CSV table of C-alpha atoms in Angstrom, one decimal:
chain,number,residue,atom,x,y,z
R,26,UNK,CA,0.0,0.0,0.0
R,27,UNK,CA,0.9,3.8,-0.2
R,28,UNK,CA,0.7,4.3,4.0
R,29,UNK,CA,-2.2,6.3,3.6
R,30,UNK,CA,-4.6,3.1,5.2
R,31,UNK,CA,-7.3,4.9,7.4
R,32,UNK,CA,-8.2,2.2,10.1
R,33,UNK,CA,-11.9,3.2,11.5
R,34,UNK,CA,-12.4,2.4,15.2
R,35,UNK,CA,-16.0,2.3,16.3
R,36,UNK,CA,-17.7,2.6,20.0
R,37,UNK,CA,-20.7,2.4,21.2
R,38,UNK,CA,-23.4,5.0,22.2
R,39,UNK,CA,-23.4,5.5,26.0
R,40,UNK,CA,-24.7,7.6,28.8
R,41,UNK,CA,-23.2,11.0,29.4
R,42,UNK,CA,-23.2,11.4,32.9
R,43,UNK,CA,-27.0,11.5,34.1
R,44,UNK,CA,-28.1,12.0,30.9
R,45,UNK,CA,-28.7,9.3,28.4
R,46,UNK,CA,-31.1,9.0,25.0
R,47,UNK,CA,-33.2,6.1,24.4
R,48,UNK,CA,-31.4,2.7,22.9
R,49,UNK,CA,-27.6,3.4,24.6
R,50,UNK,CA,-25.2,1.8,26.8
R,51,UNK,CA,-26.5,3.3,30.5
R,52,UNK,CA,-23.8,1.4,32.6
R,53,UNK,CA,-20.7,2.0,30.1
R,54,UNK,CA,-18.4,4.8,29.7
R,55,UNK,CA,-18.3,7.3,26.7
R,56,UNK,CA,-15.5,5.5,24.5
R,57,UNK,CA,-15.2,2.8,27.4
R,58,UNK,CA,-14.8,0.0,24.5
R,59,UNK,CA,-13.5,0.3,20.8
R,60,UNK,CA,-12.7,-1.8,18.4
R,61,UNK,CA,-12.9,-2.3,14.2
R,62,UNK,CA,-15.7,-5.1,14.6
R,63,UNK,CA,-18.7,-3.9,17.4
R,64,UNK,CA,-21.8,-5.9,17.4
R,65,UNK,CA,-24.8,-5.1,20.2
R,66,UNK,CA,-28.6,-6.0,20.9
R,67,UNK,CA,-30.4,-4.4,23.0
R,68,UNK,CA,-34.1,-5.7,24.2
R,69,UNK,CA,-36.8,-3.4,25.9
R,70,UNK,CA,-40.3,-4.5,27.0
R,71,UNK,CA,-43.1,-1.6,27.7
R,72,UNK,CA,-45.1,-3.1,30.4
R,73,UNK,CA,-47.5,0.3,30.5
R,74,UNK,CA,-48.9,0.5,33.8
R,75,UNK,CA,-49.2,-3.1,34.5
R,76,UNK,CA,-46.9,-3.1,37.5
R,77,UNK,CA,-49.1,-0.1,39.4
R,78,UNK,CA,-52.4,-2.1,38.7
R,79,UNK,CA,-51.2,-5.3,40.0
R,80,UNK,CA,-50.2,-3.8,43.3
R,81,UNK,CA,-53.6,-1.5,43.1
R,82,UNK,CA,-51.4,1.5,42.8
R,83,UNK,CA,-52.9,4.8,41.3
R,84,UNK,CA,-50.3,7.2,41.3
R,85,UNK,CA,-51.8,9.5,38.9
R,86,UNK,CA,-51.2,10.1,35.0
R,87,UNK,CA,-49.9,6.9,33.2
R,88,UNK,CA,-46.6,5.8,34.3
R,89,UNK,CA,-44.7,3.1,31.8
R,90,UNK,CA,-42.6,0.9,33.3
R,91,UNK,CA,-40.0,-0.9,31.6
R,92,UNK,CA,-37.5,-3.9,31.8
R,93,UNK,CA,-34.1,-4.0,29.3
R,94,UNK,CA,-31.5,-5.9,28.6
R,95,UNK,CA,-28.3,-4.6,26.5
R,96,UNK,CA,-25.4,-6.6,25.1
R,97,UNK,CA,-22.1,-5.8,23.0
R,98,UNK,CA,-18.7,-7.0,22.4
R,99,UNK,CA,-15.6,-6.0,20.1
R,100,UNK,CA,-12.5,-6.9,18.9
R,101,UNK,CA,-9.7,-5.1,17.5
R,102,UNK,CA,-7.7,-6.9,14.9
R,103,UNK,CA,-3.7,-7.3,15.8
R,104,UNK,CA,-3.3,-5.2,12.2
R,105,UNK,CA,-5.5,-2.4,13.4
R,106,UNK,CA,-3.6,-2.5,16.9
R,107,UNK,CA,-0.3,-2.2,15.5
R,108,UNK,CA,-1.1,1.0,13.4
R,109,UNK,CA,-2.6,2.8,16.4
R,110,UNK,CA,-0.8,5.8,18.3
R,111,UNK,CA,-3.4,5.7,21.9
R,112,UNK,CA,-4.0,2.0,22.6
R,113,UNK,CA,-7.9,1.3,23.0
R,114,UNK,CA,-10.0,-0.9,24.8
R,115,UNK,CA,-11.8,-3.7,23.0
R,116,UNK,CA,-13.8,-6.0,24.9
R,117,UNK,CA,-12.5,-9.0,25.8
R,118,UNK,CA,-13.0,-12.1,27.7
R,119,UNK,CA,-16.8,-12.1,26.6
R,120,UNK,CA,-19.8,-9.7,25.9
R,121,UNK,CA,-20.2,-6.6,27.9
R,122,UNK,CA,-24.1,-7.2,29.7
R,123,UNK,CA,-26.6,-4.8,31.3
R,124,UNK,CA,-29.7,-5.2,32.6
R,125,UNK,CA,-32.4,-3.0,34.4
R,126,UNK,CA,-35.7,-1.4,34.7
R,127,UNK,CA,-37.5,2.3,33.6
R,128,UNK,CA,-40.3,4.2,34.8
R,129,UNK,CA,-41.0,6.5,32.3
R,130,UNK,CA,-43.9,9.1,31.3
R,131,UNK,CA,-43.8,10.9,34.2
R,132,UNK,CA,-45.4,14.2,33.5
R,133,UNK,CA,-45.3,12.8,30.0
R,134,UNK,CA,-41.7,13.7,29.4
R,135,UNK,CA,-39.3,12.4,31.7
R,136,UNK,CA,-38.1,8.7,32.3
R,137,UNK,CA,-35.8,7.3,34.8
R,138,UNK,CA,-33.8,4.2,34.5
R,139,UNK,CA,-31.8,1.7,37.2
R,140,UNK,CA,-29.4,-0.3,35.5
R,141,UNK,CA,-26.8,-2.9,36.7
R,142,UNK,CA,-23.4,-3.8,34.8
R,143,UNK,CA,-22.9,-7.9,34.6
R,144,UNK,CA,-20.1,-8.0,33.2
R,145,UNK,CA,-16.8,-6.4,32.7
R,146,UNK,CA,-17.5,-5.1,36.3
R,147,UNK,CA,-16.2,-1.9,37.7
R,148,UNK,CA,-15.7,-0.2,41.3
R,149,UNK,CA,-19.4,1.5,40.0
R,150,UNK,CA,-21.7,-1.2,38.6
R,151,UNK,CA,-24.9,0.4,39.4
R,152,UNK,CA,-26.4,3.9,37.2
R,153,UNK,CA,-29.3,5.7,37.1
R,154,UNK,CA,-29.6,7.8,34.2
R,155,UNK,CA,-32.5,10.0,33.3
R,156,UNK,CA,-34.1,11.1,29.9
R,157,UNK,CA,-36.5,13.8,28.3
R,158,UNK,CA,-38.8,12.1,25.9
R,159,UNK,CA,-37.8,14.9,23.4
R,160,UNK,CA,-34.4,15.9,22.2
R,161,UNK,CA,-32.6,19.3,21.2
């Protein structure tokens, strides 16, 4: 080749400190994990108010609760490695795992989620992360 090989490193979405949109990473780091394969699946059921019914709750309004689960790995070819300047973090040793649970249209804009890191475990496993139903 000329030298003139771009090697493209991709991450996944993730929360930004309390904050995170729908459908990303709420228990890893901003560029926590890189690599030039990613794969991820991420599961959500909307149980509505089903929850606060059961127990013969009426808080008011119409709270959605919700139960997730998100998954990803990466790897980071020996090729791609060897042409970096800043070593990255691929993960390794398995998929990275979270699961948890949501409460969300409260006041019909705001949802809170509680999720729990399963893997690749830190000294901070547990997040709560909060989002607007609308973005700017």
């Amino acid at each position: 080749g000329d030298g003139n090989i771009r090697y493209t490193l991709f991450d996944f979405e993730s929360r930004n400190s309390i904050v995170a949109p729908r459908s990303v990473f709420r228990t890893m780091s901003p560029l926590e994990f890189q690599g030039d394969q990613v794969w991820s699946a991420m599961f959500e059921q909307n149980f509505y108010d089903l929850p606060t019914r059961l127990l013969g709750i009426h808080p008011g309004g119409d709270l959605h609760w919700f139960g997730f689960a998100n998954a990803a790995g990466a790897t980071l070819s020996s090729e791609t490695a060897g042409k970096l300047a800043t070593p990255v973090g691929p993960i390794l040793n398995g998929p990275f795992v979270e699961a948890g649970f949501g409460i969300g249209n409260i006041f019909n804009i705001l949802r809170f989620d509680a999720a729990w890191r399963l893997t690749h475990k830190t000294d901070r496993n547990f997040f709560v992360t909060g989002t607007l139903a609308f973005s700017f």
